[in-house]
Amino acid sequence: MPDDALITVKPELAQGAKVDAARYRTMMAEALRDPEGFWREEAKRVAWMTPPTKIKNTSFTGDVSIKWFEDGVLNASVSCLDRHLESRGDQVAIIWEGDDPETDAKVTYRDLHERVCRLASAMKGLGVKKGDRVTLYLPMIVEAAVAMLACARLGAVHSVVFGGFSPDSLASRIEDCESTLLITADEGRRGGRKVPLKTNADEALKSCPTVQNVIVVRNTGGEVPMQAGRDHWYHELCAQASPQCEPEPMNAEDPLFILYTSGSTGKPKGVLHTTGGYLVWAGFTHELVFDYRPGEVFWCTADVGWVTGHTYIVYGPLANGATTLMFEGVPNWPGIDRCWQVVDKHQVNIFYTAPTAIRSLMREGEAPVRKWSRKSLRILGSVGEPINPEAWLWYYRTVGESRLPVVDTWWQTETGGILISPLPFAVDQKPGSATLPLPGVQPALVDNEGNILESATEGNLVILDSWPGQMRTVFRDHERFIQTYFSTFPGRYFTGDGARRDADGYYWITGRVDDVLNVSGHRMGTAEIESALVAHPKVAEAAVVGMPHALKGQGIYCYVTLKSGEEPTEALRKELVAWVRKEIGPIAAPDAIQWAPGLPKTRSGKIMRRILRKIAANETDSLGDTSTLADPTVVQDLISNRVG
Ligand code: WTA
């Protein structure tokens, strides 16, 4: 199939669709012509205590200030819970599917509301109040969603840290936002293995004096030490707590959560999202992109530790009164057909996953998919990294029987929700393209000088104006916010991604143009991995780049210079891999380590990463100009000792 093959909308499936092609065009035009009017209407999709009269007040220049619905008052947990009680209190809000296929649970909106109120009351009893930060370090269990919503109910700001992060990574995220409470579990389960969350948390807390209390969910029942006065069992606290808890009135611009994400420099940034705009965006995009219809079961396979889990497991689906499926396990355990088994078991209508999962399932052929009916499925989605056309087509043909629309959704932690994606029954799809922007989103491509490029072209992806779900600042570092996103191309939000636009105006995301890696859909800064490596006593210097990887999209390729006198042995190579896993977490484990007696540097000492990327990718015949290097001979050595 050629690169620009069109998969057209199937009219028989489009019956009753929320948005068809004509409606999409009208919405696009309206959002551009009258953003105030458009978003005033859309804001009605959430429950306000005081509806906003001021809609949009945003500036991408100077101090950069982004405010949406700024005089509105609401509480996110009310939109996600209370307002559904009358109409759908007994409908299932969360289907939980355990790691072990024999375990599952269903939680109705009424149950969820009570569980959230009990935990919120308990947290209040521990002194948590509006504006306090609460870190969550939890497995994919219902309590993770309960804890997020309980924070929202009190106006406390949650910071969810992915359960696969190391004690050090957890500690630095707690220290940065000075959380006073940590909510964790004894252990997590993934693919038949246990994850020692409480043990990791205890290790992390040695350097986190701000944390006064720890709430521990008894999940596996594994033995864990409890520190008297600090540690409390979740079930004990909640049993004693009131099942009623009044929602805290929050200004639309009061913070809802912080989520740490990797950038090209320094330590992870605390991306801050506020209440009103984020929630409107979560509900709006969940309904439009997935054509969500009442009563349907929606399954996003992400972890709540990432933004995808925040927006499309918790806030978006619950704001829309959906049934959201939360999966504790991994897609290929105990069998490679696990996803399709779960789809049939719970009659999933919409399935949303990452290209890396699709590629790993694709390797195993069609039989495991065909084994299950998948009749309930209506829409397939992809997120997190560029999806290669081959994987897109396999997903479409094998999983979707060449019938179901595939929505390739491009967005970022910073954007709060999806920005570029086909609406499934309004926009024809092309395998490998995220297609067109959503209403209210104005993407553009610019050259390296910031000039806007017209028509079919390739360039840096920027967004010209604000949308309600946009991050508002970096927690306690507004200067870094301006520097990171608004200084490269002044007056524009710079995504860090490159993209191509074809003659139909379709966007094809080509990947990061900065020093951020995307490994299996997980975002990582090369600088973080480098600083983990140089923290090892035998390492003098390290440079980390991405390399093409058939399964993970990108792999982690490290060039390491040892201190003089140190021997580059196989044992040391293994030790360094283990070291990075321990320092950051298993997701950051290097795929390749090359011993580098010297690194290619300019005369001013700057490492020329372009060359290192080329060598890692084995594209050594197109190295480009190396004449500006301080010592051009190091390049030959690196080429001859390339690993892999
Ligand atoms: C990449 C995840 C191509 C991109 C929601 C972005 C994608 C980064 C896509 C954000 C997609 C995400 N096609 N690339 N559909 N979706 N990306 O913050 O490089 O974890 O900048 O948010 O993932 O990753 P993050």
XYZ file of C-alpha atoms and ligand atoms in Angstrom:
669
model
C 0.000 0.000 0.000
C 1.494 3.396 -0.919
C 2.466 5.902 1.727
C -0.550 8.082 1.090
C -3.145 5.300 0.874
C -6.513 6.426 2.181
C -8.602 4.273 4.461
C -11.951 5.940 4.029
C -14.670 6.247 6.632
C -17.146 3.353 6.385
C -20.648 4.864 6.243
C -22.285 1.792 7.788
C -20.145 2.178 10.927
C -20.525 5.942 11.004
C -24.258 5.757 11.770
C -24.963 7.754 14.895
C -21.400 9.082 15.092
C -20.927 12.155 17.285
C -19.018 13.977 14.579
C -19.167 13.343 10.826
C -17.102 15.057 8.134
C -19.454 18.017 7.789
C -19.716 18.548 11.533
C -15.924 18.330 11.869
C -15.490 21.111 9.318
C -18.038 23.292 11.092
C -16.406 22.730 14.472
C -12.951 23.539 13.095
C -14.220 26.764 11.575
C -16.195 27.783 14.661
C -13.336 27.147 17.094
C -11.101 29.342 14.950
C -13.628 32.112 14.280
C -15.030 32.394 17.789
C -12.943 30.534 20.374
C -14.786 32.252 23.235
C -18.187 31.107 22.031
C -16.975 27.642 21.097
C -15.338 26.928 24.468
C -18.102 28.595 26.463
C -20.399 25.913 25.033
C -17.902 23.057 25.424
C -17.219 24.047 29.040
C -20.776 22.955 29.819
C -19.675 19.337 29.553
C -18.282 19.526 33.101
C -20.164 20.322 36.312
C -19.501 23.847 37.603
C -20.323 25.238 41.023
C -20.002 28.654 39.407
C -19.959 28.600 35.598
C -17.204 30.695 34.026
C -17.982 34.004 32.368
C -14.391 34.652 31.323
C -13.359 32.022 28.800
C -9.917 32.555 27.295
C -7.095 34.721 28.548
C -3.832 33.437 27.138
C -0.536 34.805 25.913
C 2.453 32.945 24.436
C 4.732 35.986 24.678
C 6.507 37.785 27.511
C 5.815 36.017 30.786
C 3.533 33.485 29.048
C 0.228 33.304 30.872
C -2.423 30.720 30.166
C -5.832 30.994 31.773
C -9.040 29.321 30.740
C -12.448 29.707 32.407
C -10.652 31.757 35.060
C -13.662 32.848 37.113
C -15.298 29.403 37.088
C -15.472 27.258 40.232
C -15.678 23.458 40.196
C -14.344 20.258 41.683
C -13.088 17.607 39.271
C -14.342 14.744 41.438
C -17.915 16.051 41.170
C -17.781 15.921 37.375
C -16.335 12.423 37.530
C -18.579 11.033 40.280
C -21.366 12.949 42.033
C -23.178 14.160 38.962
C -23.449 10.590 37.639
C -25.033 9.172 40.784
C -28.599 9.926 39.855
C -28.462 8.878 36.224
C -25.989 6.009 36.402
C -25.108 5.286 40.029
C -25.352 1.548 39.471
C -23.462 1.537 36.192
C -19.947 0.135 36.350
C -17.411 2.959 36.420
C -14.256 0.840 36.586
C -13.732 -2.712 35.426
C -10.539 -3.925 36.993
C -8.772 -6.827 35.316
C -6.026 -8.340 37.430
C -2.606 -9.497 36.340
C -3.829 -13.013 37.101
C -6.561 -13.730 34.503
C -8.675 -15.328 37.228
C -9.076 -12.022 39.065
C -11.265 -9.075 38.220
C -13.624 -6.612 39.899
C -16.350 -4.167 38.999
C -16.860 -0.867 40.767
C -20.037 1.129 40.177
C -20.168 4.895 40.188
C -21.897 4.731 43.577
C -19.162 2.473 45.037
C -16.429 4.601 43.555
C -17.969 7.757 44.969
C -18.085 6.224 48.426
C -14.544 4.920 48.233
C -13.248 8.308 47.111
C -15.112 10.120 49.889
C -13.829 7.710 52.536
C -10.226 8.097 51.457
C -10.618 11.870 51.164
C -12.049 11.980 54.713
C -9.157 9.854 55.946
C -6.621 12.102 54.230
C -8.293 15.121 55.761
C -7.900 13.414 59.132
C -4.164 13.246 58.466
C -4.155 16.979 57.871
C -4.163 17.091 54.073
C -5.683 20.297 52.742
C -6.164 22.258 49.555
C -2.903 22.913 47.716
C -0.874 20.231 49.536
C 1.023 17.817 47.308
C 0.387 14.089 47.582
C 2.601 11.567 45.790
C 1.055 8.327 44.568
C 3.319 5.348 43.922
C 0.848 2.617 43.146
C 0.254 -0.381 40.926
C -2.650 -0.525 38.483
C -5.318 -1.165 41.075
C -8.627 0.602 41.661
C -7.110 2.431 44.633
C -4.902 4.377 42.203
C -7.958 6.001 40.623
C -9.579 6.387 44.049
C -6.485 8.179 45.362
C -6.308 10.569 42.401
C -9.961 11.499 42.813
C -9.667 11.766 46.603
C -6.890 14.316 46.120
C -9.056 16.184 43.629
C -11.926 16.158 46.139
C -9.769 17.889 48.769
C -8.043 20.168 46.308
C -4.736 18.456 47.047
C -2.408 18.218 44.054
C -1.528 14.666 43.094
C 1.787 13.647 41.643
C 1.633 10.088 40.363
C 5.007 8.386 40.028
C 5.131 5.316 37.767
C 5.534 2.143 39.857
C 8.484 1.064 37.698
C 10.644 3.976 38.851
C 13.488 3.388 41.286
C 13.670 4.682 44.878
C 15.981 7.479 43.685
C 13.600 8.585 40.948
C 10.720 8.490 43.413
C 12.695 10.471 45.983
C 13.650 13.246 43.577
C 10.016 13.613 42.491
C 8.854 13.812 46.113
C 11.582 16.280 47.040
C 10.835 18.578 44.115
C 7.194 19.113 45.038
C 7.598 18.604 48.796
C 4.762 16.150 49.244
C 3.499 15.663 52.759
C 1.729 12.381 52.079
C 2.723 9.306 50.067
C 0.181 6.680 49.045
C 1.651 3.343 48.036
C 0.977 -0.412 48.264
C 2.767 -3.348 49.827
C 3.616 -4.720 46.397
C 2.467 -4.553 42.792
C 2.002 -7.383 40.294
C 3.052 -7.385 36.669
C 3.366 -10.344 34.353
C 3.388 -12.799 37.262
C 6.104 -10.937 39.145
C 5.936 -8.842 42.285
C 7.108 -5.239 42.429
C 8.397 -4.198 45.893
C 6.695 -0.811 46.108
C 6.741 -0.323 49.882
C 10.373 -1.384 50.121
C 11.259 1.102 47.367
C 9.203 3.778 49.086
C 10.971 3.198 52.426
C 14.299 3.576 50.659
C 13.170 6.769 48.926
C 11.742 8.301 52.090
C 15.149 8.288 53.769
C 15.785 11.502 51.844
C 12.280 12.995 51.956
C 11.749 14.799 55.262
C 8.567 16.534 54.060
C 6.572 13.288 54.034
C 4.748 12.973 57.351
C 2.382 10.146 56.531
C 2.321 7.084 54.305
C -0.878 5.264 53.407
C -0.252 1.665 52.356
C -2.726 -0.409 50.346
C -2.650 -4.091 51.222
C -2.544 -5.539 47.735
C -0.568 -8.779 47.580
C -0.480 -9.289 51.332
C 3.323 -9.437 51.218
C 5.134 -8.775 54.511
C 6.204 -5.147 54.757
C 7.534 -3.214 57.727
C 5.229 -0.447 58.943
C 6.789 2.526 60.694
C 4.675 3.465 63.710
C 3.316 7.005 63.576
C 4.138 7.395 59.872
C 2.658 4.401 58.067
C -1.066 3.618 58.001
C -2.962 0.771 56.373
C -5.355 2.087 53.744
C -8.139 -0.344 54.697
C -7.945 0.551 58.379
C -8.066 4.296 57.753
C -10.919 4.037 55.258
C -13.001 1.715 57.432
C -13.066 4.377 60.149
C -13.468 7.357 57.834
C -16.705 9.087 56.933
C -18.307 8.036 53.631
C -19.201 11.676 53.125
C -16.769 14.383 52.178
C -17.783 17.725 50.755
C -15.908 18.621 47.571
C -13.547 21.572 47.931
C -14.577 24.476 45.655
C -11.676 24.988 43.252
C -11.002 27.844 40.927
C -10.691 26.635 37.327
C -7.027 27.657 37.447
C -6.231 25.918 40.756
C -3.809 23.013 40.209
C -5.225 19.524 39.712
C -2.003 17.580 39.323
C 1.709 17.560 38.685
C 3.245 14.932 36.463
C 7.000 14.687 36.066
C 8.295 14.265 32.559
C 11.680 14.175 30.899
C 13.108 16.981 28.856
C 16.318 17.415 26.922
C 18.198 18.878 29.863
C 18.421 18.489 33.592
C 16.104 16.667 35.920
C 12.476 15.829 35.088
C 10.079 18.771 35.073
C 6.895 18.963 37.112
C 4.305 19.582 34.418
C 1.417 21.384 36.088
C -2.183 21.006 34.961
C -5.071 22.972 36.406
C -8.657 21.970 37.011
C -11.136 23.513 34.572
C -9.339 23.529 31.239
C -7.776 20.114 31.742
C -11.080 18.476 32.603
C -12.915 20.078 29.682
C -10.132 18.924 27.357
C -10.106 15.399 28.796
C -13.871 15.012 28.351
C -13.972 16.726 24.954
C -11.176 14.667 23.399
C -12.307 11.367 24.941
C -15.780 11.819 23.504
C -14.731 13.068 20.061
C -11.685 10.982 19.252
C -13.207 7.723 20.477
C -16.761 8.623 19.451
C -17.648 7.531 22.961
C -21.285 6.455 23.367
C -23.053 5.907 26.688
C -22.791 2.378 28.006
C -19.624 1.501 26.115
C -16.558 -0.097 27.652
C -13.353 1.842 27.033
C -9.945 0.256 27.515
C -6.749 2.270 27.549
C -3.801 -0.027 28.287
C -1.502 2.691 29.657
C -0.332 2.890 33.267
C -1.793 5.636 35.472
C 1.811 6.689 36.077
C 1.825 8.331 32.628
C -0.337 11.111 31.267
C -2.224 8.701 29.013
C -3.472 6.934 32.124
C -4.443 10.212 33.780
C -6.498 11.489 30.861
C -7.836 8.321 29.251
C -8.185 5.860 32.131
C -9.364 8.250 34.819
C -10.427 11.826 34.061
C -11.737 11.676 30.466
C -13.788 8.477 30.715
C -15.148 9.234 34.192
C -16.058 12.811 33.267
C -18.066 11.280 30.424
C -19.749 8.684 32.640
C -18.016 5.863 30.792
C -17.041 2.391 31.918
C -13.260 2.426 31.972
C -11.175 -0.727 32.084
C -8.084 -0.743 34.237
C -5.606 -3.558 33.581
C -3.000 -4.515 36.141
C -0.941 -6.735 33.880
C 1.007 -6.691 30.635
C -0.279 -7.410 27.095
C 1.634 -10.650 26.588
C 1.153 -12.478 29.881
C 0.271 -15.237 30.589
C -0.309 -15.622 26.851
C 0.302 -13.471 23.797
C -3.494 -13.353 23.270
C -4.211 -11.703 26.630
C -5.548 -8.434 25.172
C -8.114 -10.133 22.945
C -9.146 -12.478 25.689
C -9.830 -9.448 27.897
C -11.658 -7.691 25.039
C -14.068 -10.639 24.752
C -14.355 -11.185 28.485
C -15.391 -7.607 29.205
C -16.935 -6.799 25.819
C -14.591 -3.904 25.190
C -15.814 -1.429 22.566
C -12.825 0.881 22.273
C -9.228 -0.279 22.599
C -6.356 2.209 22.958
C -2.738 1.056 23.129
C 0.835 1.890 22.108
C 2.710 0.999 18.901
C 5.317 -0.902 20.890
C 2.608 -3.309 22.113
C 1.201 -3.618 18.599
C 4.645 -4.443 17.202
C 5.309 -7.089 19.826
C 1.917 -8.732 19.185
C 2.439 -8.519 15.436
C 5.585 -10.626 15.756
C 3.503 -13.540 16.988
C 1.266 -13.612 13.932
C -2.485 -13.623 13.465
C -3.498 -16.857 15.189
C -3.545 -15.486 18.769
C -5.797 -12.641 17.595
C -8.104 -14.788 15.484
C -8.631 -17.105 18.422
C -10.975 -14.541 19.970
C -14.071 -12.978 18.441
C -13.375 -9.268 19.202
C -16.932 -8.618 17.981
C -17.532 -5.916 20.566
C -14.729 -3.711 19.208
C -15.714 -0.553 17.377
C -12.632 1.680 17.414
C -8.871 1.093 17.745
C -6.436 3.725 18.970
C -2.675 4.219 19.111
C -0.593 6.615 21.208
C 2.840 7.414 22.534
C 5.233 7.150 19.602
C 5.175 7.169 15.829
C 3.413 4.084 14.479
C 5.082 2.626 11.410
C 2.666 1.939 8.506
C 3.364 -1.789 8.732
C 2.220 -1.947 12.366
C -0.727 0.355 11.604
C -1.879 -1.968 8.791
C -1.484 -5.071 10.918
C -3.574 -3.456 13.646
C -6.190 -2.393 11.095
C -6.350 -5.672 9.174
C -5.750 -8.294 11.821
C -7.296 -6.767 14.917
C -9.814 -4.534 13.139
C -10.689 -6.982 10.310
C -10.144 -4.113 7.817
C -13.321 -2.584 9.170
C -12.635 -0.592 12.325
C -11.202 2.904 12.229
C -7.718 3.324 13.685
C -7.062 6.629 15.425
C -3.365 7.476 15.698
C -3.427 10.123 18.412
C -0.538 12.552 18.786
C -0.152 14.468 22.037
C 2.154 14.994 25.042
C 2.170 15.215 28.833
C 2.253 18.971 28.299
C -0.836 19.067 26.083
C -3.115 17.360 28.621
C -4.902 15.399 25.936
C -4.968 14.545 22.246
C -4.232 17.383 19.778
C -3.779 15.706 16.408
C -5.823 12.644 15.483
C -8.484 11.597 13.049
C -12.031 11.740 14.391
C -12.921 8.153 13.513
C -15.993 8.827 11.392
C -15.083 12.244 10.083
C -11.518 11.988 8.814
C -10.199 9.387 6.372
C -7.135 7.641 7.741
C -3.681 7.050 6.299
C -1.500 4.316 7.840
C 1.215 6.062 9.832
C -0.307 9.539 9.927
C -1.898 11.249 12.930
C -3.852 13.126 10.220
C -5.507 16.409 11.232
C -5.824 18.632 14.308
C -8.828 18.574 16.617
C -11.119 21.618 16.709
C -9.378 24.420 18.563
C -5.853 23.193 17.761
C -3.653 25.194 15.393
C -0.499 23.285 14.478
C 2.139 24.704 12.151
C 5.539 23.701 10.838
C 8.456 26.093 11.129
C 12.036 25.971 9.885
C 14.952 26.288 12.295
C 14.723 30.080 12.118
C 11.055 29.985 13.065
C 9.607 30.881 9.673
C 6.226 29.313 9.088
C 6.303 26.811 6.249
C 3.300 26.467 3.984
C 1.711 23.480 2.179
C 3.429 20.099 1.832
C 6.709 20.285 3.749
C 8.685 19.109 6.768
C 9.728 21.056 9.848
C 9.477 21.621 13.582
C 5.992 21.161 14.978
C 4.645 24.173 16.876
C 1.167 25.147 18.074
C 0.156 28.721 17.382
C -2.464 29.366 20.038
C -3.576 27.937 23.374
C -6.151 25.171 23.938
C -7.832 24.501 27.298
C -5.844 21.359 28.182
C -2.431 22.996 27.894
C -0.003 22.785 30.835
C 0.173 26.076 32.732
C 3.700 26.061 34.088
C 6.535 23.938 35.398
C 5.852 23.523 39.109
C 7.685 26.342 40.913
C 9.779 27.139 37.833
C 7.870 29.339 35.425
C 11.150 30.521 33.895
C 11.960 26.963 32.837
C 8.472 26.697 31.334
C 9.098 29.767 29.176
C 12.613 28.630 28.282
C 11.617 25.101 27.339
C 8.509 25.735 25.300
C 8.382 29.360 24.174
C 11.959 30.521 23.602
C 13.069 28.382 20.631
C 10.348 29.935 18.473
C 9.166 33.015 20.363
C 5.414 33.387 20.622
C 4.781 29.743 19.728
C 4.473 26.563 21.741
C 7.307 24.280 20.601
C 6.471 20.592 20.916
C 10.005 19.204 20.556
C 8.711 17.022 17.707
C 9.411 17.134 14.008
C 6.688 16.458 11.464
C 5.932 16.262 7.786
C 2.758 17.589 6.209
C 1.501 16.080 2.960
C -0.500 17.617 0.138
C -3.773 16.809 1.938
C -2.596 18.726 5.003
C -2.099 15.487 6.963
C 0.558 15.464 9.691
C 3.131 12.670 9.938
C 5.051 12.929 13.206
C 8.692 12.012 12.616
C 9.805 11.970 16.270
C 11.692 14.167 18.679
C 14.090 16.740 17.349
C 15.625 17.309 20.802
C 17.555 15.036 23.148
C 14.492 13.195 24.371
C 14.189 9.471 23.684
C 10.993 7.548 23.223
C 11.617 3.967 24.282
C 8.552 1.714 24.050
C 6.428 4.837 24.294
C 8.216 5.943 27.482
C 9.767 9.326 27.390
C 13.306 9.700 28.694
C 15.939 12.410 28.646
C 19.392 11.410 27.427
C 20.791 13.768 30.086
C 19.178 11.731 32.888
C 20.739 8.494 31.653
C 24.089 10.219 31.187
C 24.091 11.540 34.729
C 23.176 8.100 36.051
C 26.156 6.641 34.153
C 28.687 9.216 35.297
C 27.550 8.665 38.876
C 29.230 5.243 38.621
C 32.715 5.388 40.174
C 34.440 3.909 37.108
C 32.844 6.173 34.498
C 34.536 9.393 33.402
C 32.134 10.522 30.723
C 29.034 9.295 28.912
C 26.953 10.291 25.922
C 23.576 8.696 25.281
C 21.629 8.694 22.024
C 18.650 6.861 20.588
C 19.004 4.129 18.007
C 16.334 2.534 15.813
C 14.840 -0.520 17.543
C 12.390 -2.865 15.796
C 10.209 -3.405 18.846
C 10.756 -0.451 21.155
C 10.794 2.218 18.451
C 13.988 3.575 19.951
C 16.658 1.806 21.938
C 19.154 3.393 24.340
C 22.717 3.515 22.981
C 25.422 4.665 25.413
C 28.982 5.734 24.679
C 31.019 5.398 27.846
C 34.521 6.675 28.565
C 36.075 4.969 31.571
C 38.357 6.607 34.080
C 42.007 5.951 33.315
C 43.177 2.605 34.577
C 39.695 1.028 34.415
C 39.301 -2.073 32.245
C 36.407 -2.255 29.763
C 35.181 -5.764 30.549
C 31.958 -7.626 29.806
C 31.318 -7.778 33.537
C 31.545 -3.991 33.774
C 29.180 -3.607 30.841
C 26.590 -5.717 32.675
C 27.238 -3.828 35.872
C 26.535 -0.505 34.144
C 23.255 -1.773 32.694
C 22.206 -2.923 36.166
C 23.390 0.389 37.610
C 21.174 2.479 35.326
C 18.200 0.187 36.053
C 18.757 0.747 39.731
C 19.348 4.501 39.453
C 16.353 5.330 37.239
C 14.261 2.190 36.770
C 14.079 -0.818 34.437
C 12.618 1.268 31.580
C 15.935 3.120 31.292
C 18.125 0.010 30.946
C 20.654 0.612 28.132
C 20.308 -1.563 25.030
C 23.920 -1.049 23.965
C 27.059 0.219 25.671
C 30.066 1.073 23.564
C 33.409 1.792 25.171
C 34.611 5.115 23.842
C 38.187 6.159 24.545
C 37.181 9.576 23.189
C 33.987 11.351 22.192
C 33.596 13.554 19.110
C 33.770 17.107 20.413
C 33.989 20.506 18.839
C 36.962 22.687 19.739
C 34.787 24.356 22.343
C 34.160 20.989 23.973
C 30.574 20.364 22.851
C 29.763 16.736 22.060
C 28.547 16.353 18.475
C 25.550 14.113 19.050
C 24.595 14.107 15.392
C 27.647 11.946 14.727
C 26.954 9.654 17.665
C 23.363 9.142 16.483
C 24.566 8.222 13.005
C 27.072 5.695 14.336
C 24.474 4.143 16.650
C 22.047 3.860 13.729
C 24.835 2.346 11.567
C 24.473 5.125 9.032
C 28.178 5.806 8.952
C 28.333 6.700 5.270
C 26.329 9.866 5.937
C 28.190 11.330 8.907
C 28.266 14.815 7.442
C 30.945 17.355 8.156
C 33.453 16.208 10.777
C 36.085 18.839 10.058
C 35.079 21.031 12.991
C 35.977 18.292 15.484
C 38.826 18.863 17.871
C 40.119 15.360 17.075
C 38.531 13.804 13.956
C 40.320 10.473 14.542
C 38.003 9.505 17.407
C 35.232 9.020 14.865
C 37.040 6.204 13.070
C 37.624 4.437 16.360
C 33.943 4.726 17.281
C 32.855 3.380 13.890
C 35.131 0.349 14.098
C 33.981 -0.491 17.615
C 30.265 -0.027 17.079
C 28.234 -2.584 19.008
C 25.156 -4.471 17.808
C 5.565 11.083 21.072
C 2.374 10.678 25.600
C 4.065 10.033 17.068
C 6.002 12.465 20.645
C 0.925 10.985 25.213
C 5.635 13.315 21.845
C 3.901 10.434 19.330
C 5.928 12.392 22.989
C 2.525 10.123 19.303
C 5.112 12.718 24.209
C 1.954 9.724 18.053
C 3.100 10.684 21.326
N 2.760 9.700 16.973
N 4.658 10.389 18.218
N 0.684 9.375 17.930
N 2.055 10.289 20.551
N 4.214 10.759 20.597
O 4.698 13.157 27.154
O 7.394 12.455 20.425
O 4.823 10.646 27.345
O 6.397 14.496 21.927
O 2.952 11.801 26.151
O 5.577 11.089 22.492
O 5.273 11.733 25.205
P 4.481 11.834 26.557
